[in-house]
Each structure stands twice: as structure tokens, then as C-alpha cells.
């Protein structure tokens, strides 16, 4: 029926309009809630959401999946300066080897946990610009220099894979899908409790529920109740 209705007005569409596509959507597969996260700080918002919020939301039993959209992740780029590299006698492969050597994992013994024996590893990783800039590099002439002597180390942003905005401001959206047999009302209650706690623990983030499917369910139930009362 929908296809027939669209075909009636196809001649009225602009000349450059593409062929209309009609799909059947399963509403149960759509997100039951949407959470908006933004901040005024100059930080990697996507990483903060993935590290601080996503694990806590996934602990909720009614949650089936989380869909994160918007934002751009930061990464540290190292750009070799050809003139300086030639002067010191270093190349890209030697820089890559030097950078890789400062991130390593080594055995640190073991510990007993109940009836199990757990191996413990110690990890060393450089995560800020200052540490990476000061990575030592041995030149072909036997000199020891720092990475910053032959390369530009800086933060860059990855290309955006999706865009999200709320009230005109760029944000990161978290779509919360519920399990098939779970109640949207119970999901809403549990998610709002977690959002309230996360907001207190992360005052630098503005976390807000912007869509809640349970509100329409509650409204429908209220309408049915009012109708019953009037009928009685």
C-alpha cells in the first residue's frame, strides 16, 4: 500500500530525486533510549565514553547492545622531519622500532586466587606527548638523541565516521537497545540510575537522556487507566 501511494506522487518529485526506497523496520530492533554526552573540555570525548560510560551501561541486565555515534577520536602522530633524519642518520624503520620498544609487557610473578594460580604481567606504555617526545634513539653514528629531535609529535583527530548533535552542539550519542524479553520501563529505570551516578562521578561530562521509549508506554497506560475510570 505504501509503495502504491508513493508511486502516485513520483511525477511530482524533483527531477534529480533518486528512486524512493521503502523498507519495513522492526521497531523492537531500534534503540529504546538515547543518551547524549558532551563536554566543554578539550578532551577525547569518544574515548571517555568508551572507558567510563560504556562498561557501566553494559552491566545493566536489560541492555542488549550500545550504539555509539558522533565525536572524533584523538591519536598521537609522529611525522619524520627528512632534513633532521638525514643529518642524524635515522630512518622511519628505526623510529618505529624505538617507539615500539618502549611499550612492552613483562612477567611479574604469580598470585593465588582461591584454588587458582594467576600469572601477573607488568605493562609499560607511553601515553602522553612528553614521554613519546623523549624516547631515546641511537643513531647510525652511535649518538643518542630524542624522538623530538627528528620528528614532530602531536595529537591529531581521526576522520569522523558519524556525526551527532544535540541542541545545536556536537556530542556523542549512545543508543541503548533492550533485550527482546526485557521491559522498556525497567530498562529506563536502571539506565537513569546509572546515568545519575555517572553524572556525579564525572562532573566534567554533561550526560543526559534525550529519548526514552518508556515514556510513550507510560503515557499509553495512563490513558487506558483514565478511560477505564471514565467508563466505570
Coordinates of C-alpha atoms in Angstrom, one line a residue:
X1 CA 0.0 0.0 0.0
X2 CA 2.8 2.4 0.9
X3 CA 4.6 1.6 -2.4
X4 CA 1.4 2.3 -4.4
X5 CA 0.9 5.6 -2.6
X6 CA 4.5 6.7 -3.3
X7 CA 4.2 5.8 -7.0
X8 CA 1.2 8.2 -7.3
X9 CA 3.3 11.2 -6.5
X10 CA 6.6 10.2 -8.1
X11 CA 5.9 12.6 -11.0
X12 CA 5.8 15.5 -8.5
X13 CA 9.3 14.8 -7.1
X14 CA 12.2 16.9 -8.3
X15 CA 14.0 15.8 -11.5
X16 CA 17.2 14.9 -9.7
X17 CA 15.4 12.9 -6.9
X18 CA 16.6 9.3 -6.6
X19 CA 14.2 6.3 -6.7
X20 CA 12.3 6.2 -3.4
X21 CA 13.1 3.1 -1.3
X22 CA 10.5 1.7 1.1
X23 CA 11.7 -0.7 3.9
X24 CA 9.9 -2.5 6.7
X25 CA 11.6 -1.6 10.0
X26 CA 11.3 -3.8 13.2
X27 CA 10.7 -1.3 16.0
X28 CA 11.8 -3.8 18.5
X29 CA 15.3 -3.7 17.0
X30 CA 15.6 0.1 17.3
X31 CA 17.1 1.8 20.3
X32 CA 14.9 2.0 23.3
X33 CA 16.8 5.0 24.8
X34 CA 19.3 7.6 23.6
X35 CA 21.9 9.3 25.8
X36 CA 23.7 12.5 24.9
X37 CA 27.2 13.2 26.2
X38 CA 29.1 16.4 25.7
X39 CA 31.7 18.5 27.5
X40 CA 33.2 21.9 27.4
X41 CA 36.7 20.5 28.0
X42 CA 39.1 19.9 25.1
X43 CA 39.3 16.1 25.5
X44 CA 38.8 12.9 23.5
X45 CA 35.1 12.5 24.3
X46 CA 34.8 9.2 22.4
X47 CA 37.5 7.6 24.4
X48 CA 36.0 8.9 27.7
X49 CA 32.6 7.5 26.7
X50 CA 34.1 4.1 25.8
X51 CA 36.2 4.0 29.0
X52 CA 33.9 5.5 31.7
X53 CA 30.3 5.1 30.5
X54 CA 30.1 2.1 28.1
X55 CA 31.3 -0.6 30.6
X56 CA 28.9 0.7 33.3
X57 CA 25.9 0.7 31.0
X58 CA 26.7 -2.8 29.7
X59 CA 26.4 -4.1 33.2
X60 CA 22.7 -3.4 33.2
X61 CA 20.9 -6.8 32.6
X62 CA 18.2 -5.4 30.3
X63 CA 20.8 -3.9 27.9
X64 CA 21.3 -5.9 24.7
X65 CA 23.7 -3.5 22.9
X66 CA 25.1 0.0 22.8
X67 CA 25.5 2.1 19.6
X68 CA 27.9 5.0 19.9
X69 CA 27.9 7.7 17.3
X70 CA 29.5 11.1 16.8
X71 CA 32.8 12.6 18.0
X72 CA 36.3 12.1 16.8
X73 CA 39.0 10.1 18.5
X74 CA 42.4 11.6 19.1
X75 CA 45.6 9.8 18.2
X76 CA 49.3 10.7 18.5
X77 CA 51.0 11.2 15.2
X78 CA 54.8 11.1 14.6
X79 CA 55.9 12.9 11.5
X80 CA 59.5 12.4 10.5
X81 CA 61.5 15.6 9.5
X82 CA 63.5 14.5 6.5
X83 CA 66.3 17.1 6.9
X84 CA 67.0 16.2 10.5
X85 CA 66.6 12.5 9.9
X86 CA 69.3 12.6 7.2
X87 CA 71.5 14.7 9.4
X88 CA 71.4 12.2 12.3
X89 CA 71.3 9.1 10.0
X90 CA 68.0 7.7 11.1
X91 CA 65.0 6.4 9.1
X92 CA 61.4 5.6 9.6
X93 CA 62.0 1.9 10.5
X94 CA 64.5 2.9 13.2
X95 CA 61.9 5.3 14.7
X96 CA 59.2 2.7 14.6
X97 CA 61.5 0.2 16.4
X98 CA 62.4 2.8 19.0
X99 CA 58.7 3.7 19.6
X100 CA 57.6 0.0 19.8
X101 CA 60.4 -0.8 22.3
X102 CA 59.1 1.5 25.0
X103 CA 55.7 -0.3 25.0
X104 CA 56.2 -3.8 26.4
X105 CA 54.8 -6.4 28.8
X106 CA 56.9 -8.5 31.1
X107 CA 56.1 -11.3 33.6
X108 CA 55.8 -10.1 37.2
X109 CA 55.3 -13.4 39.0
X110 CA 52.1 -15.1 40.0
X111 CA 49.4 -14.9 42.7
X112 CA 47.0 -17.4 44.2
X113 CA 43.3 -16.6 43.8
X114 CA 41.2 -19.3 45.6
X115 CA 42.2 -22.6 44.1
X116 CA 43.7 -21.0 41.1
X117 CA 47.2 -19.7 40.3
X118 CA 47.1 -16.5 38.3
X119 CA 50.1 -15.2 36.3
X120 CA 50.7 -11.4 36.7
X121 CA 52.2 -9.3 33.9
X122 CA 53.5 -5.8 34.2
X123 CA 52.8 -3.4 31.3
X124 CA 54.8 -0.3 30.4
X125 CA 53.2 2.1 27.9
X126 CA 53.8 5.7 26.9
X127 CA 50.5 7.6 26.5
X128 CA 51.4 11.3 26.6
X129 CA 53.3 13.6 24.2
X130 CA 56.1 14.4 26.6
X131 CA 57.0 10.7 27.2
X132 CA 56.9 9.9 23.5
X133 CA 58.9 13.0 22.5
X134 CA 61.7 11.9 24.9
X135 CA 62.0 8.4 23.6
X136 CA 65.8 7.8 23.1
X137 CA 67.0 6.9 19.6
X138 CA 70.5 5.6 18.8
X139 CA 71.8 7.0 15.5
X140 CA 74.0 5.2 13.0
X141 CA 76.9 7.2 14.4
X142 CA 76.3 5.9 17.9
X143 CA 74.8 9.1 19.2
X144 CA 71.7 9.1 21.4
X145 CA 69.0 11.6 20.6
X146 CA 65.4 12.1 21.4
X147 CA 62.4 11.5 19.1
X148 CA 61.6 15.2 19.2
X149 CA 65.0 16.0 17.6
X150 CA 64.0 14.3 14.3
X151 CA 60.1 14.2 14.3
X152 CA 57.1 16.3 15.1
X153 CA 55.0 14.6 17.8
X154 CA 51.4 15.9 18.1
X155 CA 47.8 15.0 18.7
X156 CA 45.6 14.6 15.6
X157 CA 41.9 13.7 15.1
X158 CA 40.7 10.7 13.2
X159 CA 38.3 11.3 10.3
X160 CA 34.7 11.4 11.6
X161 CA 32.8 8.2 10.9
X162 CA 29.5 9.7 12.0
X163 CA 28.0 13.0 13.2
X164 CA 25.8 13.7 16.2
X165 CA 24.4 16.9 17.6
X166 CA 22.0 17.8 20.4
X167 CA 20.6 21.3 20.9
X168 CA 23.0 22.5 18.2
X169 CA 26.1 21.3 20.0
X170 CA 28.3 18.5 18.9
X171 CA 28.1 15.5 21.2
X172 CA 28.5 11.7 21.4
X173 CA 25.2 9.8 21.3
X174 CA 24.7 6.4 23.0
X175 CA 21.8 4.3 21.6
X176 CA 20.6 1.8 24.1
X177 CA 18.9 -1.3 22.7
X178 CA 17.0 -3.6 25.1
X179 CA 16.8 -7.3 25.1
X180 CA 13.8 -8.8 23.4
X181 CA 12.1 -10.1 26.5
X182 CA 13.1 -7.1 28.7
X183 CA 10.7 -4.3 29.8
X184 CA 11.4 -0.8 28.4
X185 CA 10.1 0.6 31.7
X186 CA 12.6 -1.5 33.7
X187 CA 15.4 -0.6 31.3
X188 CA 14.6 3.1 31.7
X189 CA 14.6 2.9 35.5
X190 CA 18.0 1.1 35.6
X191 CA 19.6 3.3 32.9
X192 CA 18.6 6.5 34.6
X193 CA 20.0 5.3 37.9
X194 CA 23.4 4.6 36.2
X195 CA 23.3 7.9 34.3
X196 CA 22.7 9.8 37.6
X197 CA 25.6 8.1 39.3
X198 CA 27.9 8.6 36.3
X199 CA 27.0 12.3 36.2
X200 CA 28.1 12.6 39.8
X201 CA 31.3 10.7 39.2
X202 CA 32.1 12.7 36.1
X203 CA 31.3 16.4 36.7
X204 CA 33.3 17.3 33.6
X205 CA 30.7 15.5 31.4
X206 CA 27.2 16.6 30.6
X207 CA 25.2 13.3 30.5
X208 CA 21.5 13.4 29.6
X209 CA 18.8 11.0 28.5
X210 CA 17.3 12.7 25.4
X211 CA 15.0 9.9 24.2
X212 CA 13.1 7.3 26.3
X213 CA 10.6 4.9 24.7
X214 CA 9.2 4.0 28.1
X215 CA 7.6 7.5 28.3
X216 CA 5.2 6.7 25.5
X217 CA 4.4 3.4 27.1
X218 CA 3.6 5.0 30.4
X219 CA 1.5 7.7 28.7
X220 CA -0.5 4.9 26.9
X221 CA -1.0 3.0 30.2
X222 CA -2.2 6.3 31.9
X223 CA -4.6 6.9 29.0
X224 CA -6.0 3.4 29.3
X225 CA -6.4 3.8 33.1
X226 CA -8.2 7.2 32.6
X227 CA -10.5 5.6 30.0
X228 CA -11.4 2.7 32.4
X229 CA -12.2 5.1 35.2
X230 CA -14.4 7.2 32.9
X231 CA -16.1 4.0 31.7
X232 CA -16.8 2.8 35.3

